[in-house]
Short mmCIF file of C-alpha atoms and ligand atoms in Angstrom, two decimals:
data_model
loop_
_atom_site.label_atom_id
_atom_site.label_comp_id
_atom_site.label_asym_id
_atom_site.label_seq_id
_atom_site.Cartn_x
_atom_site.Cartn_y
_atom_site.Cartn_z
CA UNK A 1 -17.19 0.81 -98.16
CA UNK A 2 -17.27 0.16 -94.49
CA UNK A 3 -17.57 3.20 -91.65
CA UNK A 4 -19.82 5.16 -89.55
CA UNK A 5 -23.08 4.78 -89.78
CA UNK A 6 -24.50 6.30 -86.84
CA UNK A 7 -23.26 8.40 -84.19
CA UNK A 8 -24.38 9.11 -80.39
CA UNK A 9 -23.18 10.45 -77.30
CA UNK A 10 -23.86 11.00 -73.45
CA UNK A 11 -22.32 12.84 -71.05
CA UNK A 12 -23.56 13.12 -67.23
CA UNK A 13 -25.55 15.96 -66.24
CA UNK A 14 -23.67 17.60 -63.93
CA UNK A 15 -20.60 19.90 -64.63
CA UNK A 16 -18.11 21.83 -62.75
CA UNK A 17 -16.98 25.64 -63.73
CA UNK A 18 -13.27 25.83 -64.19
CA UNK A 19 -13.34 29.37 -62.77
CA UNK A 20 -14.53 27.92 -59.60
CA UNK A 21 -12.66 24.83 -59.51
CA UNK A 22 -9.18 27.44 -60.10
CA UNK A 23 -9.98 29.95 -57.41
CA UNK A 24 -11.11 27.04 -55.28
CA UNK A 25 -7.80 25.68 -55.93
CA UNK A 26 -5.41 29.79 -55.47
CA UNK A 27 -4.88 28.83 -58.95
CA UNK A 28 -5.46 31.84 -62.17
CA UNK A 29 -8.06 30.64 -63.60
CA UNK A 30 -6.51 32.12 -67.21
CA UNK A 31 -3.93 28.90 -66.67
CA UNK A 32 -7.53 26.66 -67.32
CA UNK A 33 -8.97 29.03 -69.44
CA UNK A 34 -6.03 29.97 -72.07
CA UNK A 35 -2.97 27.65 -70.63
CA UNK A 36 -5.22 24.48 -71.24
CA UNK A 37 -8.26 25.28 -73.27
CA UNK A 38 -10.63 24.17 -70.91
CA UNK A 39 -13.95 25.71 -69.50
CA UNK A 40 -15.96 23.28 -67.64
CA UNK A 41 -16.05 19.77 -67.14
CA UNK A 42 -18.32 16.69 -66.62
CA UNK A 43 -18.81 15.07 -63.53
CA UNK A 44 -20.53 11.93 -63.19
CA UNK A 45 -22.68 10.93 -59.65
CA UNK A 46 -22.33 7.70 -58.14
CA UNK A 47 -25.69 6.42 -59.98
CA UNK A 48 -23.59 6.73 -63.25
CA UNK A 49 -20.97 4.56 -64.29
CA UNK A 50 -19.30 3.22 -67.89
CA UNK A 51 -22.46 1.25 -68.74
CA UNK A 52 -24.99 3.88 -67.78
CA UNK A 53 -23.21 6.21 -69.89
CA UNK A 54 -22.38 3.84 -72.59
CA UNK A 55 -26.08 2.44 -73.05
CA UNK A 56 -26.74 6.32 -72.87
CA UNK A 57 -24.77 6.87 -75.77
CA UNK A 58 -26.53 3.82 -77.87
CA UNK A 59 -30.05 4.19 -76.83
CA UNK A 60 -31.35 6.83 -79.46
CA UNK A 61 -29.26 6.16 -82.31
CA UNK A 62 -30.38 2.37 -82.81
CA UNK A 63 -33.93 1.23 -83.89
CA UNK A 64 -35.44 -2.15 -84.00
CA UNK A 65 -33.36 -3.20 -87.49
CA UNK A 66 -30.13 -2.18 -86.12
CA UNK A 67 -31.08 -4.35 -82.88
CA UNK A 68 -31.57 -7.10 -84.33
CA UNK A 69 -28.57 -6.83 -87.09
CA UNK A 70 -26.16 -6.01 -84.87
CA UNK A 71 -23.78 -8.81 -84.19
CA UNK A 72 -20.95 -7.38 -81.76
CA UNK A 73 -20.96 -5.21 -79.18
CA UNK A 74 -17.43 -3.62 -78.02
CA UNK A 75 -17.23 -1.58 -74.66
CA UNK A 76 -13.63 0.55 -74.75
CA UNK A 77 -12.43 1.69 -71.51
CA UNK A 78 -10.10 1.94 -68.99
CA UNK A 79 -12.32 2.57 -65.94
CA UNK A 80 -13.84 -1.03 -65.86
CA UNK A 81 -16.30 -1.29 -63.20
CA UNK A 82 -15.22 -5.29 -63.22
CA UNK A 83 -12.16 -7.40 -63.20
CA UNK A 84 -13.64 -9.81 -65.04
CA UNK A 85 -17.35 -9.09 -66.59
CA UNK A 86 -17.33 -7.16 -69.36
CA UNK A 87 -19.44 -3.86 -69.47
CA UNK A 88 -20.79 -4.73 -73.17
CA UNK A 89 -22.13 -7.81 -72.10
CA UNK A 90 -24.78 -5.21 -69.40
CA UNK A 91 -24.66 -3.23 -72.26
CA UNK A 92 -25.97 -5.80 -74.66
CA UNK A 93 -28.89 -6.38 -72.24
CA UNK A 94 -29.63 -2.80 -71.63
CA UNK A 95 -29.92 -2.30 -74.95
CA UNK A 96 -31.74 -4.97 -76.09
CA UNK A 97 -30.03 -6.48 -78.75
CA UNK A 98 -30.46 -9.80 -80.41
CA UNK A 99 -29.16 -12.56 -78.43
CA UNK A 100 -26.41 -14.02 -81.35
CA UNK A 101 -23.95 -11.65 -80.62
CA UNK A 102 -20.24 -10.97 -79.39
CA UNK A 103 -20.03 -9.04 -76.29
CA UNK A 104 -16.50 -8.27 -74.88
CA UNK A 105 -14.66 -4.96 -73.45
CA UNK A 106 -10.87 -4.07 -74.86
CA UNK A 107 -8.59 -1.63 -73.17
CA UNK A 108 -5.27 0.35 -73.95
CA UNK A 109 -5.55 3.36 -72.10
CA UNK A 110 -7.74 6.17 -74.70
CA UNK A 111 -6.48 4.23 -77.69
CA UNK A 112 -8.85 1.03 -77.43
CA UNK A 113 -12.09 2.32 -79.09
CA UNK A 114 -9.20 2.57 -82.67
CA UNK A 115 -8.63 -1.05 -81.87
CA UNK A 116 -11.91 -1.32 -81.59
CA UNK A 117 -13.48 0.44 -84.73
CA UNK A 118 -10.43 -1.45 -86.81
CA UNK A 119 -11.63 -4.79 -85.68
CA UNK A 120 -15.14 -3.83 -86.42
CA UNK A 121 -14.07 -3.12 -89.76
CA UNK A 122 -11.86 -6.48 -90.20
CA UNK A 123 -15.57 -8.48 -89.07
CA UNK A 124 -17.52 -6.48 -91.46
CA UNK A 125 -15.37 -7.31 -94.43
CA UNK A 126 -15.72 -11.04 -93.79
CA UNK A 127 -19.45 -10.27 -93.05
CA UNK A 128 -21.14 -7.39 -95.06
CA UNK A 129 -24.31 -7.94 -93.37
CA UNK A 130 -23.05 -7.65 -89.72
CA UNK A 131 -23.80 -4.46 -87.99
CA UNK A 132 -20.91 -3.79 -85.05
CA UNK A 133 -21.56 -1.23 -82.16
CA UNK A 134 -18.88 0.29 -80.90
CA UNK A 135 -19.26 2.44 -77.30
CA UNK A 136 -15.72 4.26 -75.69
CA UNK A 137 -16.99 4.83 -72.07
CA UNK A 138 -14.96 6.73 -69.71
CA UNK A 139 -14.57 8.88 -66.20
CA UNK A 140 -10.94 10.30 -65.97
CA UNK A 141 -10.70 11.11 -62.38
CA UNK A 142 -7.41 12.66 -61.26
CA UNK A 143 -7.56 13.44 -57.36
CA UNK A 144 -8.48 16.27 -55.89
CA UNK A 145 -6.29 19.44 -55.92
CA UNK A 146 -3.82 17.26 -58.41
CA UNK A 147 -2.32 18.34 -61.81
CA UNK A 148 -4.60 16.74 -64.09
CA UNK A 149 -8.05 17.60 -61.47
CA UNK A 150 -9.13 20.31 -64.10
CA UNK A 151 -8.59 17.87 -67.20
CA UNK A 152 -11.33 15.02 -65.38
CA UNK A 153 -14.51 14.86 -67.40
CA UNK A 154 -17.04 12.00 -68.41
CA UNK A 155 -18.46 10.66 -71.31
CA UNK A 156 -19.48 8.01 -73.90
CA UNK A 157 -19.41 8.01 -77.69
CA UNK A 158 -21.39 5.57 -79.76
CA UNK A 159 -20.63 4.18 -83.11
CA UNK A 160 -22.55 2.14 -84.99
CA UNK A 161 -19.97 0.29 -88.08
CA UNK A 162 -21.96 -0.78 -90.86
CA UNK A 163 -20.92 -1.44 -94.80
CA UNK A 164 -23.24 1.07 -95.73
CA UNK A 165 -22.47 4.20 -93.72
CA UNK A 166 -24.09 7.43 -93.47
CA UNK A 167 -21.09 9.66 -91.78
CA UNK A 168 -17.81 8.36 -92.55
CA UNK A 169 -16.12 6.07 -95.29
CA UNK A 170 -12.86 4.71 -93.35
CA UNK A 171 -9.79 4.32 -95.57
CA UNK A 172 -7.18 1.73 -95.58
CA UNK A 173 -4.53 3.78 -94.45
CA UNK A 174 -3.76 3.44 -90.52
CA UNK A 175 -0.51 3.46 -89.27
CA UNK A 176 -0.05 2.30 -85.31
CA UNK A 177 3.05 2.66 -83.30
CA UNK A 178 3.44 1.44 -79.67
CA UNK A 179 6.21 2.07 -76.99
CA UNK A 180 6.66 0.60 -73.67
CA UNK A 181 6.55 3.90 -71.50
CA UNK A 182 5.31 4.99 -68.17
CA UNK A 183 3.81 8.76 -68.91
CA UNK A 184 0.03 7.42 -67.13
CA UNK A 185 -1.19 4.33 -65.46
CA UNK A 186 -3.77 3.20 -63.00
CA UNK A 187 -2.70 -0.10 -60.95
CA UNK A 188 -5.26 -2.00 -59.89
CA UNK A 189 -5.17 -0.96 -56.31
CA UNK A 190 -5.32 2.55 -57.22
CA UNK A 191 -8.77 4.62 -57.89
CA UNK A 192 -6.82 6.93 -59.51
CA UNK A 193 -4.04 7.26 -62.39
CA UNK A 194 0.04 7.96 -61.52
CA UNK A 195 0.66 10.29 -64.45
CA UNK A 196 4.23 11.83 -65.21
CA UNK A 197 2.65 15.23 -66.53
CA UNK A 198 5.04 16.82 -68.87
CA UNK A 199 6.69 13.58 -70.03
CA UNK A 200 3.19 12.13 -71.43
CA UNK A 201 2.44 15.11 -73.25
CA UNK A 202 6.22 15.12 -74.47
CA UNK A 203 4.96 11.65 -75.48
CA UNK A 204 2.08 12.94 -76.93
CA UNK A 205 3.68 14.83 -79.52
CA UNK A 206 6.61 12.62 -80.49
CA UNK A 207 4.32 9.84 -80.88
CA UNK A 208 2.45 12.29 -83.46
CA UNK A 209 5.30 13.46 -85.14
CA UNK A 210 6.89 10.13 -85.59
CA UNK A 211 3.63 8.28 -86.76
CA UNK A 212 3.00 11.20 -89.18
CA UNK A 213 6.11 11.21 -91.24
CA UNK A 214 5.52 6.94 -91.51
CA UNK A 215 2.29 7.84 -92.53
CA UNK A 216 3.14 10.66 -95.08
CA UNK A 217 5.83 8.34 -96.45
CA UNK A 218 3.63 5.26 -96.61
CA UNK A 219 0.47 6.88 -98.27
CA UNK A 220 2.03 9.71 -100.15
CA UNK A 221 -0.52 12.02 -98.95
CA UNK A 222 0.32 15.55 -97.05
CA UNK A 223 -2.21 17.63 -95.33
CA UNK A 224 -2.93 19.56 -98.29
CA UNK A 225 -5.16 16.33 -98.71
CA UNK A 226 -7.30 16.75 -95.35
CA UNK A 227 -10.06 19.16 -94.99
CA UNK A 228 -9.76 18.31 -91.04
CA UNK A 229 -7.88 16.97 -88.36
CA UNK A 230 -9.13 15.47 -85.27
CA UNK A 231 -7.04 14.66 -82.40
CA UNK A 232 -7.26 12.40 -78.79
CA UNK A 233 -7.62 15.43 -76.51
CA UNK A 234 -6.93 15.04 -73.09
CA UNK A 235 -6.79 18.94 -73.17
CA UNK A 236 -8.07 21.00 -75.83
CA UNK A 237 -4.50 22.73 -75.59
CA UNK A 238 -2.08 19.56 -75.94
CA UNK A 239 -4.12 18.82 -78.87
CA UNK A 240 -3.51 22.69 -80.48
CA UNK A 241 0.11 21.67 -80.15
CA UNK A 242 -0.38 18.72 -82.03
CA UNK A 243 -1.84 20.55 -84.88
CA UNK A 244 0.88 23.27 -84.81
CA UNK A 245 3.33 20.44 -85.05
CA UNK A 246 2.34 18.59 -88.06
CA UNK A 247 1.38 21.61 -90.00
CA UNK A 248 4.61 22.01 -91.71
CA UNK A 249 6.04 25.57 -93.71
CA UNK A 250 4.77 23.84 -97.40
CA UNK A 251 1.28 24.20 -96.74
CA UNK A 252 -0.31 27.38 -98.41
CA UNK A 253 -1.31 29.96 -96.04
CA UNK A 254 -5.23 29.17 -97.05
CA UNK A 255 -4.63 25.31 -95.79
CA UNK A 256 -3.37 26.62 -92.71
CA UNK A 257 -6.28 28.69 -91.77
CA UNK A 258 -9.05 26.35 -92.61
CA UNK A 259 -7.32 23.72 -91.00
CA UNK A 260 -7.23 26.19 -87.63
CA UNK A 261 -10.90 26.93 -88.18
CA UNK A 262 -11.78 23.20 -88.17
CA UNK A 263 -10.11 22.67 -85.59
CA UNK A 264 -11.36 25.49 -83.40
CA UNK A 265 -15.00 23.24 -84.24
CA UNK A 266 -13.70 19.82 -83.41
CA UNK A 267 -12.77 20.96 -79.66
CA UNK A 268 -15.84 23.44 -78.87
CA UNK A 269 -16.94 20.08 -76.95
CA UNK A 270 -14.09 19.08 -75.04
CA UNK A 271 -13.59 22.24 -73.65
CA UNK A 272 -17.14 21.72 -72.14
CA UNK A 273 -16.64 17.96 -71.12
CA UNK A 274 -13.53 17.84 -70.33
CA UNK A 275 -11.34 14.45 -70.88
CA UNK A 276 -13.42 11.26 -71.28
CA UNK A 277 -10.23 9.17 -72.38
CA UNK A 278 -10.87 6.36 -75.22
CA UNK A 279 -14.05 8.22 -76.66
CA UNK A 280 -12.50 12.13 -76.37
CA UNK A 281 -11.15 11.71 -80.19
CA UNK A 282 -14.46 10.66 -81.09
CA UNK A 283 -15.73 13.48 -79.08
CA UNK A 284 -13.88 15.77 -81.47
CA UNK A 285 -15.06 14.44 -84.49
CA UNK A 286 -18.93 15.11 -83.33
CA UNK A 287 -17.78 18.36 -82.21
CA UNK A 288 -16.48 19.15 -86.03
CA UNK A 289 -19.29 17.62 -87.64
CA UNK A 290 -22.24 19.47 -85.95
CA UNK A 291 -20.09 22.79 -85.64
CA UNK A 292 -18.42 23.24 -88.71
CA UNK A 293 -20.31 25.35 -91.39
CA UNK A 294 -17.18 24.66 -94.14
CA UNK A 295 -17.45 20.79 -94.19
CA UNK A 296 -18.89 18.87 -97.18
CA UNK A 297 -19.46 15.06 -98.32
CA UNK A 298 -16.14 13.56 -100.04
CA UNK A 299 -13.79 15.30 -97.53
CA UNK A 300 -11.31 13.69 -95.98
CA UNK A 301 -10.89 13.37 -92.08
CA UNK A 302 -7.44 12.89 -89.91
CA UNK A 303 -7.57 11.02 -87.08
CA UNK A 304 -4.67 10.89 -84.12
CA UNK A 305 -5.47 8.69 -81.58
CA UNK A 306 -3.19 7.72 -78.36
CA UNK A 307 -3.24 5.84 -75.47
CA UNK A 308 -1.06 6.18 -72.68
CA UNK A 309 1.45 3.35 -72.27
CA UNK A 310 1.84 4.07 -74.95
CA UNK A 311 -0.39 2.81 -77.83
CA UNK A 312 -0.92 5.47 -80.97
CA UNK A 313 -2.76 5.43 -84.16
CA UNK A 314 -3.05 7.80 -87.28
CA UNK A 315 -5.75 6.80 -90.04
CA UNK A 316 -8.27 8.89 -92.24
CA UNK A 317 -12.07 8.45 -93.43
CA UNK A 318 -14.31 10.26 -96.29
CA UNK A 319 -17.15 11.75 -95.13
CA UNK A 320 -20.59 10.51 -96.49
CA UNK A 321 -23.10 12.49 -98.65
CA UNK A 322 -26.14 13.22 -96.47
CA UNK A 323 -23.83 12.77 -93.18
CA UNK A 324 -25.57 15.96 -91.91
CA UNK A 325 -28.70 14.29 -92.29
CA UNK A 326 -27.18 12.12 -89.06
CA UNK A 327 -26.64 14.51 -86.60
CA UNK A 328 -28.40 16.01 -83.85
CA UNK A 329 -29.33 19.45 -83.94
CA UNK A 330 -29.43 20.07 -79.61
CA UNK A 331 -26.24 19.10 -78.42
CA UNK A 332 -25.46 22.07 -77.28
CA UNK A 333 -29.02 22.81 -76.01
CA UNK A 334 -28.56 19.57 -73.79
CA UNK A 335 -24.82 20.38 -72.42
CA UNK A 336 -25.86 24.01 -71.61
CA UNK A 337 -28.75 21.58 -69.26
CA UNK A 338 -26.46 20.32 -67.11
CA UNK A 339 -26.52 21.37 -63.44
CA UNK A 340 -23.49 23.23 -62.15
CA UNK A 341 -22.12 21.88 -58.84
CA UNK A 342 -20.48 24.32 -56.58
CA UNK A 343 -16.50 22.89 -55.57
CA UNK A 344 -17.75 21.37 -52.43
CA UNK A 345 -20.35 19.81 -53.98
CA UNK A 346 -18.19 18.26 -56.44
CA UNK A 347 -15.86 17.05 -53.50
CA UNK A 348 -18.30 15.29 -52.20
CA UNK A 349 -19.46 13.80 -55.43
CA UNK A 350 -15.82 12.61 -55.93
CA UNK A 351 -15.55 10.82 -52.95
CA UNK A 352 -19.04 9.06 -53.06
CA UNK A 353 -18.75 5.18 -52.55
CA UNK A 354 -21.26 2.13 -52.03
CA UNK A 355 -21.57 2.23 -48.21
CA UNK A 356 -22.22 -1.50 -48.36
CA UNK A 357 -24.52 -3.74 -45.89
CA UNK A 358 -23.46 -7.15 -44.61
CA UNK A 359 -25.53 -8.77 -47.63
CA UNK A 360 -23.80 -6.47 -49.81
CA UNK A 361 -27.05 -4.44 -50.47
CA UNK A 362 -26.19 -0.77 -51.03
CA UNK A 363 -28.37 2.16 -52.07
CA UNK A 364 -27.52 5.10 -54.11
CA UNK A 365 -28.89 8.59 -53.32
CA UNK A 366 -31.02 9.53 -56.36
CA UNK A 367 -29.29 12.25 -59.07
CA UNK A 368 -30.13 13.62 -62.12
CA UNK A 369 -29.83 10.67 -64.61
CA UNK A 370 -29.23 9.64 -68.58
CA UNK A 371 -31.26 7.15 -69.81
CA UNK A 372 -29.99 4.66 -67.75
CA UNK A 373 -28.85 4.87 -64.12
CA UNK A 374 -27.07 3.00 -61.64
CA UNK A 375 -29.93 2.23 -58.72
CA UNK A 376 -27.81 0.53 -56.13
CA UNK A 377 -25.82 -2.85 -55.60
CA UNK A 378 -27.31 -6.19 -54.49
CA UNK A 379 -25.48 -8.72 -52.99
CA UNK A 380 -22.69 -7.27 -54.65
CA UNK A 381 -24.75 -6.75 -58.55
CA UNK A 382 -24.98 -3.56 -60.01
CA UNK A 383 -28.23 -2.55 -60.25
CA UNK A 384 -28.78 -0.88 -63.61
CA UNK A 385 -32.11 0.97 -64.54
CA UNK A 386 -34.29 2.33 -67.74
CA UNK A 387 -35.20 6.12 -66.69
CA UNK A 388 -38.39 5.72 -69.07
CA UNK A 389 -39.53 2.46 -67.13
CA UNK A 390 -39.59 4.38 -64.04
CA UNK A 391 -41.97 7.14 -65.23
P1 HMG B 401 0.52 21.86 -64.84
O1 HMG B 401 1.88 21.38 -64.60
O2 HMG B 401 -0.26 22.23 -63.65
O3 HMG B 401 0.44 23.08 -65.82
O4 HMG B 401 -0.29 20.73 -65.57
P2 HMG B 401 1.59 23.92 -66.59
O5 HMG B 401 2.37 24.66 -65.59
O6 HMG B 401 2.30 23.04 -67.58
O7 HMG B 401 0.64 24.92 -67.37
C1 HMG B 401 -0.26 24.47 -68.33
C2 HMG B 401 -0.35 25.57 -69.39
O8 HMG B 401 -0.96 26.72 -68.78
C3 HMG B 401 1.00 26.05 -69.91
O9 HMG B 401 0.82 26.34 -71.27
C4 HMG B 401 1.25 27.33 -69.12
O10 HMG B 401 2.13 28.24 -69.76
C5 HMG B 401 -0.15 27.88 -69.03
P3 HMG B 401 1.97 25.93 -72.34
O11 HMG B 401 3.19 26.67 -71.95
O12 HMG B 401 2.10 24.41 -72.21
O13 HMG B 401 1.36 26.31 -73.67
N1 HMG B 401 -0.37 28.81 -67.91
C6 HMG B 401 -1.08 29.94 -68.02
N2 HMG B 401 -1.72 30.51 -69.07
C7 HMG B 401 -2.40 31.69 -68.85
N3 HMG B 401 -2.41 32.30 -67.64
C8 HMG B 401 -1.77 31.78 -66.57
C9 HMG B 401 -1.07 30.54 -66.75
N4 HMG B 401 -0.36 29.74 -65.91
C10 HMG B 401 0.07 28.69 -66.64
N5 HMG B 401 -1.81 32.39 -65.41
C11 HMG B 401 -0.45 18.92 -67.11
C12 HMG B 401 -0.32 20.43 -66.94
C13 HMG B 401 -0.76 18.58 -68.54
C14 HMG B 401 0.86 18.23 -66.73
C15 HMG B 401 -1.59 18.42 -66.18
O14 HMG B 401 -2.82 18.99 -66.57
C16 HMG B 401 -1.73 16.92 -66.17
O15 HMG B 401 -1.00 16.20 -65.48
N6 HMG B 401 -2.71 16.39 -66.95
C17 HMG B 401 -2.94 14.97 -67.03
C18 HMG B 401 -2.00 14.28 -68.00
C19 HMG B 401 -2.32 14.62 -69.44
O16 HMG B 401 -3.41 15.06 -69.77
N7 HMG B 401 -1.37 14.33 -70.35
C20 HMG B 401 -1.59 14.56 -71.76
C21 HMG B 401 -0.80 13.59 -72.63
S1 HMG B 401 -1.09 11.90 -72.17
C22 HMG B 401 -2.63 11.53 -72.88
O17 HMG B 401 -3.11 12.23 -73.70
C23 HMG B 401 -3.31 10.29 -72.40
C24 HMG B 401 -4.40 10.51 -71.38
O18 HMG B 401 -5.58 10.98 -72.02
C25 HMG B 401 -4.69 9.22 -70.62
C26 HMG B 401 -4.89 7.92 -71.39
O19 HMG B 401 -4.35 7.67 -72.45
O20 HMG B 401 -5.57 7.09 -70.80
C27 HMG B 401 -4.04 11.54 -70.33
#
């Protein structure tokens, strides 16, 4: 049996009111509120980037044993603060793990952290001992006054893949399809992504249908067999759709509501964070695990995940008895924390950069931080800092 283990999460701690951000923008604010299913999202300060967030994310759920056992450490993203460093290998440091390790980043848009968890899994089969961590960091940043502005958001999920987990059992079941299409991208020279709205999330949804009926044919199973359903969400909305499309006219009318009920727990997040790309279907599952009042051990768990480009990937796990026994009890205690920033103050948070010195020295006003943060650059090296070390 090979899964999850451990779970964690960080999200900065500031957060923008869609209400605001709509009227800001002579927008209804109903078109946020009930057209996409959001109502507030993240927004991360200069002083936080992928790592900060990702070692976030790590820092609670590990203790000494899982430092030292873990043996590969996978950053998934597609905001890479580095053409050619990876983030795991800062977040490797930051964290404090054992020196023997693999460090290395993967990206396909918000599929990577599937790659990810499935290559965990292939290591762990050849090596039962090996504990792999697996961190999807993200910032979706859109533009200001753009389509996607009020589906931005920030965020890291942790996983820790062990062969003895706690949460969630994975099965051998995954089914991947990719097409060569452009629906989103981000060239290089861009800071942020070209996205052909309506045609990705036309993309979305074929790439779900499609990958459902090979799955259904290839496992035999139907979602009479799945107590829940957890989708990528760019949008708690686009995901809604998704549900409504693969829950066909067989399914009893019972199925169908606590299917709808589970699913109405494994966005109550999202619609708070917003998008944070690779880790935003992991997002969902946290959401339905430490929401859901209906869930029990030995149920089994959908997963849709998909990546712009477009990379997509159905699979299912079991979950774990005791799993509750792995959760935290505050998360919503710690989102409700987060300061709200009027519009113009998220404007100028947006458009925050380095303001560099000849050397290459640059210092970052101080914000509210995680329990890392991003200090400044010198000569051109992030400068990454332990919030407890300071105080
Ligand atoms: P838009 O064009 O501004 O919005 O942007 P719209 O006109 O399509 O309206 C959105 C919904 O609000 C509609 O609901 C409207 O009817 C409703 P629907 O008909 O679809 O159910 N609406 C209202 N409801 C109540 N009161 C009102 C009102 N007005 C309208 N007054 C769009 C929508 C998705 C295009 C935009 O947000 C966008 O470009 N987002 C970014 C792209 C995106 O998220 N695509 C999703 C699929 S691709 C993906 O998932 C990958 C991704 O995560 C990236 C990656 O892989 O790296 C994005």
């Amino acid at each position: 049996m090979i899964g999850i283990d451990k779970i964690g999460f960080a999200t900065p701690k500031y957060k923008l009111d869609l209400t605001d951000l709509a009227l800001a923008r002579q927008t209804d604010p109903e078109k946020y509120h009930s057209g996409l299913l959001l109502d507030e999202i993240s927004i991360a300060p200069i002083s936080e980037d992928i790592v900060t967030l990702a070692a976030s994310s790590a820092k609670d759920i590990l203790t000494k044993d899982d430092r030292e056992s873990i043996d590969m450490v996978i950053v998934a993203t597609e905001t890479g603060i580095d053409q050619s460093k990876a983030a795991a290998v800062y977040v490797h440091h930051l964290l404090d793990i054992q020196p023997f390790a693999r460090s290395f980043e993967v990206k396909e848009a918000c599929y990577s952290a599937t790659a990810a968890l499935h290559y965990a899994k292939l290591h762990i089969e050849k090596s039962p001992e090996s504990k792999v961590l697996v961190i999807a960091s993200d910032i979706a940043k859109y533009g200001i006054a753009s389509a996607g502005e009020p589906t931005q958001g920030a965020g890291s999920v942790a996983m820790l893949i062990t062969s003895h987990p706690r949460i969630l059992a994975f099965n051998d079941d995954n089914v991947a399809q990719t097409r060569d299409i452009m629906d989103f991208w981000r060239p290089n020279y861009s800071d942020v992504p070209m996205v052909d709205g309506l045609y990705s999330t036309k993309q979305y949804l074929d790439s779900l249908k499609t990958t459902w009926k090979e799955y259904q044919k290839r496992t035999g199973l139907t979602l009479e067999d799945f107590a829940a359903f957890c989708f990528h969400i760019p949008f708690p909305k686009l995901a809604l759709k998704g549900l409504n499309k693969i829950m066909d006219r067989s399914l009893t009318p019972e199925k169908k509501e606590a299917l709808s009920l589970a699913f109405d727990d494994s966005i109550r997040y999202s619609k708070q964070v917003g998008n944070i790309y690779t880790g935003s279907l992991y997002l969902s599952f946290l959401s339905l695990l430490e929401t859901s009042s209906t869930l029990k051990a030995g149920d089994r768990i959908g997963f849709f995940s998909y990546g712009s480009g477009a990379v997509c990937e159905i699979f299912s796990g079991q979950l774990v008895d005791g799993y509750k026994d792995m959760l935290l009890a505050n998360r919503q205690e710690n989102l409700d924390k987060r300061t709200a920033l009027s519009v113009e103050e998220y404007e100028t948070l947006f458009y925050e950069k380095p303001q560099f010195d000849d050397k290459g020295d640059a210092a970052f006003s101080s914000y509210d931080k995680n329990a890392f943060y991003l200090s400044g650059m010198t000569n051109h090296q992030r400068q990454y800092k332990n919030t407890e070390e300071d105080a």
